[in-house]
Every structure is written in C-alpha cells, then in structure tokens.
CSV table of C-alpha atoms in Angstrom, one decimal:
chain,number,residue,atom,x,y,z
A,1,MET,CA,-0.4,0.2,0.1
A,2,LYS,CA,1.4,3.3,-0.8
A,3,GLN,CA,1.5,5.9,1.7
A,4,GLN,CA,0.4,9.7,1.2
A,5,ALA,CA,1.1,13.2,2.3
A,6,GLN,CA,-1.6,14.6,4.1
A,7,LEU,CA,-2.7,18.6,3.6
A,8,GLU,CA,-2.9,19.6,7.3
A,9,LEU,CA,-4.5,22.6,8.9
A,10,GLU,CA,-1.6,24.4,9.7
A,11,ASP,CA,-0.3,23.5,6.6
A,12,VAL,CA,-3.6,24.9,4.1
A,13,LYS,CA,-3.5,28.1,6.9
A,14,ARG,CA,1.4,28.6,5.8
A,15,ILE,CA,-0.9,28.3,2.1
A,16,ALA,CA,-3.0,30.6,2.5
A,17,ALA,CA,-1.2,33.5,4.4
A,18,ALA,CA,1.5,33.7,1.3
A,19,ALA,CA,-1.1,33.3,-1.0
A,20,GLU,CA,-2.7,36.5,0.8
A,21,ALA,CA,0.5,38.1,1.1
A,22,HIS,CA,2.1,38.1,-2.3
A,23,ALA,CA,-1.6,38.8,-3.8
A,24,ALA,CA,-1.3,41.9,-1.5
A,25,GLY,CA,2.2,43.0,-1.8
A,26,LYS,CA,0.6,43.4,-5.7
A,27,GLY,CA,-3.1,44.9,-4.9
A,28,TRP,CA,-4.4,42.7,-6.3
A,29,ALA,CA,-7.8,42.0,-5.0
A,30,VAL,CA,-8.2,37.9,-5.5
A,31,SER,CA,-10.2,34.6,-3.9
A,32,ILE,CA,-8.3,32.1,-2.4
A,33,ALA,CA,-9.1,28.1,-2.7
A,34,ILE,CA,-7.0,25.2,-0.7
A,35,VAL,CA,-8.8,21.9,-2.2
A,36,ASP,CA,-7.8,18.4,-0.4
A,37,ALA,CA,-6.9,15.8,-2.9
A,38,GLY,CA,-10.4,14.8,-3.6
A,39,GLY,CA,-10.6,18.3,-4.3
A,40,HIS,CA,-12.9,19.3,-1.3
A,41,LEU,CA,-12.4,22.7,0.5
A,42,LEU,CA,-10.7,23.6,2.9
A,43,TRP,CA,-10.6,27.3,1.9
A,44,LEU,CA,-12.0,29.6,1.2
A,45,GLN,CA,-10.7,33.3,1.3
A,46,ARG,CA,-11.9,36.9,-0.7
A,47,LEU,CA,-9.9,39.8,-0.6
A,48,ASP,CA,-11.6,43.2,0.0
A,49,GLY,CA,-12.1,44.2,-3.3
A,50,ALA,CA,-12.5,41.0,-5.0
A,51,ALA,CA,-15.4,40.7,-6.8
A,52,PRO,CA,-18.3,37.8,-5.8
A,53,ILE,CA,-18.3,35.8,-8.9
A,54,SER,CA,-14.5,35.0,-7.8
A,55,ALA,CA,-15.5,32.7,-4.4
A,56,GLN,CA,-17.1,30.6,-7.3
A,57,ILE,CA,-14.3,30.5,-9.6
A,58,ALA,CA,-11.8,29.6,-7.4
A,59,PRO,CA,-12.3,26.5,-5.6
A,60,ALA,CA,-13.5,26.0,-9.1
A,61,LYS,CA,-10.2,26.3,-10.6
A,62,ALA,CA,-8.6,24.1,-7.3
A,63,HIS,CA,-11.2,21.7,-7.7
A,64,THR,CA,-10.6,21.0,-11.4
A,65,ALA,CA,-6.7,20.4,-10.4
A,66,ALA,CA,-6.8,18.3,-8.0
A,67,LEU,CA,-8.3,15.6,-9.2
A,68,GLY,CA,-6.7,16.5,-13.1
A,69,ARG,CA,-4.0,16.0,-11.1
A,70,ARG,CA,-2.4,18.8,-13.5
A,71,GLU,CA,-2.8,22.9,-13.9
A,72,SER,CA,-6.3,24.3,-14.4
A,73,LYS,CA,-5.0,25.5,-17.9
A,74,ASN,CA,-4.0,22.8,-19.3
A,75,TYR,CA,-7.7,21.7,-19.7
A,76,GLU,CA,-8.6,25.5,-21.2
A,77,ASP,CA,-5.8,24.5,-23.9
A,78,MET,CA,-7.3,21.7,-24.9
A,79,ILE,CA,-10.5,23.6,-25.8
A,80,ASN,CA,-9.4,26.9,-26.9
A,81,GLN,CA,-7.2,23.8,-29.3
A,82,GLY,CA,-10.5,23.3,-30.6
A,83,ARG,CA,-11.5,20.1,-28.7
A,84,VAL,CA,-14.5,21.5,-26.6
A,85,SER,CA,-15.7,18.4,-26.2
A,86,PHE,CA,-13.6,19.0,-22.7
A,87,LEU,CA,-16.5,21.7,-22.2
A,88,SER,CA,-19.0,18.4,-20.9
A,89,VAL,CA,-16.0,16.3,-18.3
A,90,PRO,CA,-18.0,15.3,-15.5
A,91,GLY,CA,-17.4,17.2,-12.1
A,92,LEU,CA,-15.2,19.5,-14.2
A,93,GLN,CA,-16.4,23.3,-13.7
A,94,GLY,CA,-13.2,25.7,-13.8
A,95,LEU,CA,-11.6,24.6,-17.2
A,96,LEU,CA,-10.1,28.5,-16.8
A,97,GLU,CA,-6.2,29.1,-15.6
A,98,GLY,CA,-5.2,29.4,-12.3
A,99,GLY,CA,-5.8,26.1,-10.5
A,100,VAL,CA,-2.8,24.7,-9.1
A,101,PRO,CA,-2.4,21.4,-8.0
A,102,ILE,CA,0.2,20.8,-4.9
A,103,LEU,CA,2.7,18.1,-5.2
A,104,VAL,CA,4.3,16.5,-2.5
A,105,ASP,CA,7.0,13.3,-3.2
A,106,GLY,CA,4.8,13.2,-7.4
A,107,GLN,CA,1.5,12.9,-5.5
A,108,CYS,CA,-0.8,15.3,-5.7
A,109,ILE,CA,-2.3,16.5,-2.2
A,110,GLY,CA,-4.4,18.8,-3.4
A,111,ALA,CA,-4.9,22.4,-5.3
A,112,VAL,CA,-4.7,26.0,-4.8
A,113,GLY,CA,-7.2,28.0,-7.0
A,114,VAL,CA,-6.9,31.7,-7.7
A,115,SER,CA,-9.2,34.1,-9.7
A,116,GLY,CA,-9.4,38.0,-9.4
A,117,VAL,CA,-6.8,39.2,-11.7
A,118,LYS,CA,-5.0,37.8,-14.8
A,119,SER,CA,-4.8,33.8,-15.4
A,120,SER,CA,-1.4,34.1,-15.2
A,121,GLU,CA,-1.5,36.7,-12.2
A,122,ASP,CA,-4.3,33.7,-10.5
A,123,VAL,CA,-1.3,31.7,-11.1
A,124,GLU,CA,1.8,34.1,-10.0
A,125,ILE,CA,-0.7,33.8,-6.8
A,126,ALA,CA,-1.1,30.3,-6.2
A,127,LYS,CA,2.2,28.9,-6.7
A,128,ALA,CA,3.4,31.5,-3.9
A,129,GLY,CA,1.2,30.1,-2.2
A,130,ILE,CA,2.1,25.9,-2.4
A,131,ALA,CA,5.9,28.1,-2.4
A,132,ALA,CA,5.8,27.6,1.5
A,133,LEU,CA,5.5,24.5,2.0
C-alpha cells in the first residue's frame, strides 16, 4: 500500500497566508481556494475588493487541478485548441487557468485555485502559496 502525505490545517494556513501576502503585495483583489486531493474545499478567502464571482471560480479551478492532477490551464488550452468535448467532462467546472496542484513526492495532495486578476497572475499567487510549504 502506498503512503501519501496529506494537507493539515497548519499547511493550509501557511499556503493561504503566503498567497494572500503575495496578492496584497501586488495590490490584487482575489479569492483564494485550497482543496484536498479529492477536490474538497479546505479554505476559501475572498480578499477585500474581489468580485463576488471570484469566490465561485477559485474553488472550481482548485477542484479541477486536484482531480486532474495538473494545472487547470491544460484544460483551457485543450478547449482553445478545438477540443471542445472537454466542456462536457463530468465534475469539472473550473476549466480556466488559475488552478495549481500541490505535489509532494510526485503525489497530488491538493490544489490551490485563485481568481480575480489576469489568469497568469492568478497562477503566480497560487504558486507563491504552494512555495510556502
């Protein structure tokens, strides 16, 4: 049987604090979501000034990255390149750039999703959070 790391509350808090600090340092108003390996929401934070819809999009991006075990941008790219059948994938809603898996020893243990600024900036914030681990 394989052993796999799991996110604990302190890990989640560390990721969230680093992501928030990065966003705040740039003056970006975003929502930050962190999920476990099954895509279940562990943390959701909407910074002051972030659009309400971002609190829906960030968890969807994180969920997609966790279940797919890859950045959500991969799905957006496939769709943009004409593979629109991915729009019908069951259970995946955040098929937009901004969801980043959390990988430990090659295993996906969760993901961070960010929404509120340009997609590449969302990714930058998510990766800053993950780097805090």
